[in-house]
mmCIF file of C-alpha atoms in Angstrom:
data_model
loop_
_atom_site.group_PDB
_atom_site.id
_atom_site.type_symbol
_atom_site.label_atom_id
_atom_site.label_comp_id
_atom_site.label_asym_id
_atom_site.label_seq_id
_atom_site.Cartn_x
_atom_site.Cartn_y
_atom_site.Cartn_z
ATOM 1 C CA UNK A 1021 14.257 10.702 -152.552
ATOM 2 C CA UNK A 1022 13.826 8.280 -149.684
ATOM 3 C CA UNK A 1023 11.617 5.241 -149.385
ATOM 4 C CA UNK A 1024 8.307 6.129 -147.827
ATOM 5 C CA UNK A 1025 6.577 3.106 -146.284
ATOM 6 C CA UNK A 1026 3.307 2.312 -147.963
ATOM 7 C CA UNK A 1027 4.077 4.309 -151.107
ATOM 8 C CA UNK A 1028 6.063 1.697 -153.035
ATOM 9 C CA UNK A 1029 8.629 4.362 -153.859
ATOM 10 C CA UNK A 1030 12.040 2.685 -153.770
ATOM 11 C CA UNK A 1031 13.972 5.123 -155.944
ATOM 12 C CA UNK A 1032 15.990 6.442 -153.012
ATOM 13 C CA UNK A 1033 17.128 2.950 -152.063
ATOM 14 C CA UNK A 1034 18.360 1.951 -155.517
ATOM 15 C CA UNK A 1035 20.483 5.030 -156.095
ATOM 16 C CA UNK A 1036 23.039 6.993 -154.150
ATOM 17 C CA UNK A 1037 23.477 6.311 -150.461
ATOM 18 C CA UNK A 1038 20.771 3.657 -150.376
ATOM 19 C CA UNK A 1039 22.999 1.125 -152.136
ATOM 20 C CA UNK A 1040 25.628 1.257 -149.408
ATOM 21 C CA UNK A 1041 23.184 -0.579 -147.130
ATOM 22 C CA UNK A 1042 22.451 -3.311 -149.692
ATOM 23 C CA UNK A 1043 24.419 -6.243 -151.070
ATOM 24 C CA UNK A 1044 23.458 -7.534 -154.485
ATOM 25 C CA UNK A 1045 24.534 -10.951 -155.703
ATOM 26 C CA UNK A 1046 23.837 -11.945 -159.291
ATOM 27 C CA UNK A 1047 24.464 -15.525 -160.253
ATOM 28 C CA UNK A 1048 23.491 -19.173 -160.439
ATOM 29 C CA UNK A 1049 23.332 -22.199 -158.177
ATOM 30 C CA UNK A 1050 23.320 -25.828 -159.249
ATOM 31 C CA UNK A 1051 19.920 -27.124 -160.282
ATOM 32 C CA UNK A 1052 17.727 -28.438 -157.480
ATOM 33 C CA UNK A 1053 19.290 -26.286 -154.756
ATOM 34 C CA UNK A 1054 16.987 -23.272 -155.011
ATOM 35 C CA UNK A 1055 14.617 -24.566 -152.303
ATOM 36 C CA UNK A 1056 17.589 -25.192 -150.006
ATOM 37 C CA UNK A 1057 18.856 -21.676 -150.674
ATOM 38 C CA UNK A 1058 15.427 -20.184 -149.946
ATOM 39 C CA UNK A 1059 15.042 -22.096 -146.689
ATOM 40 C CA UNK A 1060 18.549 -21.237 -145.452
ATOM 41 C CA UNK A 1061 18.095 -17.539 -146.216
ATOM 42 C CA UNK A 1062 14.614 -17.328 -144.658
ATOM 43 C CA UNK A 1063 15.920 -16.126 -141.293
ATOM 44 C CA UNK A 1064 17.921 -13.254 -142.802
ATOM 45 C CA UNK A 1065 16.904 -9.949 -144.394
ATOM 46 C CA UNK A 1066 17.095 -11.112 -147.995
ATOM 47 C CA UNK A 1067 15.095 -11.061 -151.193
ATOM 48 C CA UNK A 1068 15.687 -13.756 -153.804
ATOM 49 C CA UNK A 1069 14.410 -12.949 -157.288
ATOM 50 C CA UNK A 1070 14.859 -14.607 -160.640
ATOM 51 C CA UNK A 1071 14.793 -13.491 -164.216
ATOM 52 C CA UNK A 1072 12.817 -15.976 -166.298
ATOM 53 C CA UNK A 1073 14.347 -14.998 -169.627
ATOM 54 C CA UNK A 1074 17.940 -15.250 -168.430
ATOM 55 C CA UNK A 1075 17.682 -17.910 -165.721
ATOM 56 C CA UNK A 1076 19.690 -15.682 -163.419
ATOM 57 C CA UNK A 1077 19.113 -15.320 -159.678
ATOM 58 C CA UNK A 1078 19.303 -11.972 -157.931
ATOM 59 C CA UNK A 1079 19.899 -11.983 -154.207
ATOM 60 C CA UNK A 1080 19.372 -8.675 -152.452
ATOM 61 C CA UNK A 1081 20.320 -8.497 -148.780
ATOM 62 C CA UNK A 1082 21.152 -5.932 -146.165
ATOM 63 C CA UNK A 1083 24.884 -5.292 -145.851
ATOM 64 C CA UNK A 1084 24.754 -6.144 -142.159
ATOM 65 C CA UNK A 1085 23.726 -9.703 -143.127
ATOM 66 C CA UNK A 1086 26.831 -10.224 -145.306
ATOM 67 C CA UNK A 1087 28.633 -12.457 -142.772
ATOM 68 C CA UNK A 1088 25.557 -14.732 -142.625
ATOM 69 C CA UNK A 1089 24.597 -14.770 -146.310
ATOM 70 C CA UNK A 1090 27.965 -15.359 -147.976
ATOM 71 C CA UNK A 1091 28.691 -18.687 -146.209
ATOM 72 C CA UNK A 1092 25.261 -19.950 -147.308
ATOM 73 C CA UNK A 1093 26.025 -18.998 -150.899
ATOM 74 C CA UNK A 1094 29.439 -20.677 -150.763
ATOM 75 C CA UNK A 1095 28.010 -23.873 -149.292
ATOM 76 C CA UNK A 1096 25.536 -24.142 -152.186
ATOM 77 C CA UNK A 1097 28.172 -23.444 -154.888
ATOM 78 C CA UNK A 1098 26.803 -20.034 -155.893
ATOM 79 C CA UNK A 1099 28.605 -18.710 -158.970
ATOM 80 C CA UNK A 1100 28.612 -14.951 -159.439
ATOM 81 C CA UNK A 1101 27.835 -13.540 -162.840
ATOM 82 C CA UNK A 1102 28.678 -10.182 -164.334
ATOM 83 C CA UNK A 1103 25.348 -8.689 -165.245
ATOM 84 C CA UNK A 1104 23.571 -5.372 -165.210
ATOM 85 C CA UNK A 1105 22.879 -4.228 -161.669
ATOM 86 C CA UNK A 1106 20.215 -1.840 -162.976
ATOM 87 C CA UNK A 1107 18.244 -4.787 -164.374
ATOM 88 C CA UNK A 1108 18.711 -6.649 -161.090
ATOM 89 C CA UNK A 1109 17.379 -3.716 -159.089
ATOM 90 C CA UNK A 1110 14.413 -3.418 -161.464
ATOM 91 C CA UNK A 1111 13.552 -7.107 -161.032
ATOM 92 C CA UNK A 1112 13.941 -6.837 -157.243
ATOM 93 C CA UNK A 1113 11.803 -3.696 -157.114
ATOM 94 C CA UNK A 1114 8.983 -5.435 -158.995
ATOM 95 C CA UNK A 1115 9.194 -8.389 -156.606
ATOM 96 C CA UNK A 1116 9.122 -6.091 -153.574
ATOM 97 C CA UNK A 1117 6.126 -4.210 -154.921
ATOM 98 C CA UNK A 1118 4.303 -7.501 -155.533
ATOM 99 C CA UNK A 1119 5.055 -8.718 -151.990
ATOM 100 C CA UNK A 1120 4.004 -5.404 -150.463
ATOM 101 C CA UNK A 1121 0.702 -5.529 -152.358
ATOM 102 C CA UNK A 1122 0.054 -9.069 -151.085
ATOM 103 C CA UNK A 1123 0.885 -8.074 -147.503
ATOM 104 C CA UNK A 1124 -1.315 -4.986 -147.709
ATOM 105 C CA UNK A 1125 -4.220 -7.137 -148.916
ATOM 106 C CA UNK A 1126 -3.610 -9.648 -146.121
ATOM 107 C CA UNK A 1127 -3.445 -6.798 -143.603
ATOM 108 C CA UNK A 1128 -6.728 -5.367 -144.915
ATOM 109 C CA UNK A 1129 -8.433 -8.756 -144.490
ATOM 110 C CA UNK A 1130 -7.084 -9.121 -140.952
ATOM 111 C CA UNK A 1131 -8.309 -5.639 -140.030
ATOM 112 C CA UNK A 1132 -11.783 -6.529 -141.291
ATOM 113 C CA UNK A 1133 -11.766 -9.771 -139.267
ATOM 114 C CA UNK A 1134 -10.668 -7.963 -136.106
ATOM 115 C CA UNK A 1135 -13.290 -5.280 -136.632
ATOM 116 C CA UNK A 1136 -16.007 -7.901 -137.104
ATOM 117 C CA UNK A 1137 -14.873 -9.759 -133.994
ATOM 118 C CA UNK A 1138 -14.929 -6.575 -131.913
ATOM 119 C CA UNK A 1139 -18.378 -5.602 -133.188
ATOM 120 C CA UNK A 1140 -19.684 -9.101 -132.426
ATOM 121 C CA UNK A 1141 -18.492 -8.942 -128.800
ATOM 122 C CA UNK A 1142 -19.059 -5.196 -128.326
ATOM 123 C CA UNK A 1143 -21.425 -5.478 -125.325
ATOM 124 C CA UNK A 1144 -19.165 -7.831 -123.371
ATOM 125 C CA UNK A 1145 -16.086 -5.729 -124.168
ATOM 126 C CA UNK A 1146 -17.848 -2.543 -123.054
ATOM 127 C CA UNK A 1147 -18.779 -4.180 -119.745
ATOM 128 C CA UNK A 1148 -15.223 -5.391 -119.171
ATOM 129 C CA UNK A 1149 -13.896 -1.914 -119.951
ATOM 130 C CA UNK A 1150 -16.343 -0.208 -117.578
ATOM 131 C CA UNK A 1151 -15.504 -2.543 -114.694
ATOM 132 C CA UNK A 1152 -11.798 -2.194 -115.305
ATOM 133 C CA UNK A 1153 -12.042 1.585 -115.427
ATOM 134 C CA UNK A 1154 -14.055 1.698 -112.182
ATOM 135 C CA UNK A 1155 -11.447 -0.401 -110.380
ATOM 136 C CA UNK A 1156 -8.664 1.714 -111.826
ATOM 137 C CA UNK A 1157 -10.284 4.921 -110.552
ATOM 138 C CA UNK A 1158 -11.027 3.359 -107.165
ATOM 139 C CA UNK A 1159 -7.402 2.343 -106.861
ATOM 140 C CA UNK A 1160 -6.292 5.864 -107.698
ATOM 141 C CA UNK A 1161 -8.716 7.420 -105.186
ATOM 142 C CA UNK A 1162 -7.891 4.944 -102.423
ATOM 143 C CA UNK A 1163 -4.198 5.684 -102.877
ATOM 144 C CA UNK A 1164 -4.869 9.326 -102.019
ATOM 145 C CA UNK A 1165 -7.513 8.942 -99.314
ATOM 146 C CA UNK A 1166 -7.094 6.406 -96.531
ATOM 147 C CA UNK A 1167 -10.793 6.264 -95.588
ATOM 148 C CA UNK A 1168 -11.850 5.120 -99.039
ATOM 149 C CA UNK A 1169 -9.716 1.989 -98.874
ATOM 150 C CA UNK A 1170 -12.345 0.420 -96.609
ATOM 151 C CA UNK A 1171 -15.057 1.287 -99.152
ATOM 152 C CA UNK A 1172 -12.887 -0.141 -101.944
ATOM 153 C CA UNK A 1173 -12.503 -3.375 -99.993
ATOM 154 C CA UNK A 1174 -16.267 -3.593 -99.526
ATOM 155 C CA UNK A 1175 -16.845 -3.126 -103.262
ATOM 156 C CA UNK A 1176 -14.357 -5.850 -103.991
ATOM 157 C CA UNK A 1177 -16.210 -8.242 -101.653
ATOM 158 C CA UNK A 1178 -19.559 -7.389 -103.302
ATOM 159 C CA UNK A 1179 -18.290 -8.273 -106.736
ATOM 160 C CA UNK A 1180 -17.273 -11.821 -105.679
#
């Protein structure tokens, strides 16, 4: 099963061929460096999760980012830990689902704001559209008929 955007179904990513596109690091960094790690990884396709009960960090990244991510981990003294990858994927999946839900809510709010803004300025937007469409059609017609270019020029002068 593949991931279908908007469904929250990640089962195809965590098993089989999906894992070949992902790198999973399980480990620790020295105390006080988690903010540095987060800021340095912000520009890459990564997801940093933690397990509260174990104090372990899970770093999920795209395989193509390996050459960028590993030097960051080394510079912050990341120490790998042998742990269950299934648990790591479960923790990461929950984090992804939480982030997707937050983004969907933010997107819904933005859509409502845009809709309200459009409704508020509906009359002005309609007028702009009508004028633009008229000039577009006049340009099309004048390109095919040489006599109408003079009429088009007159209309342009009238609108100024």
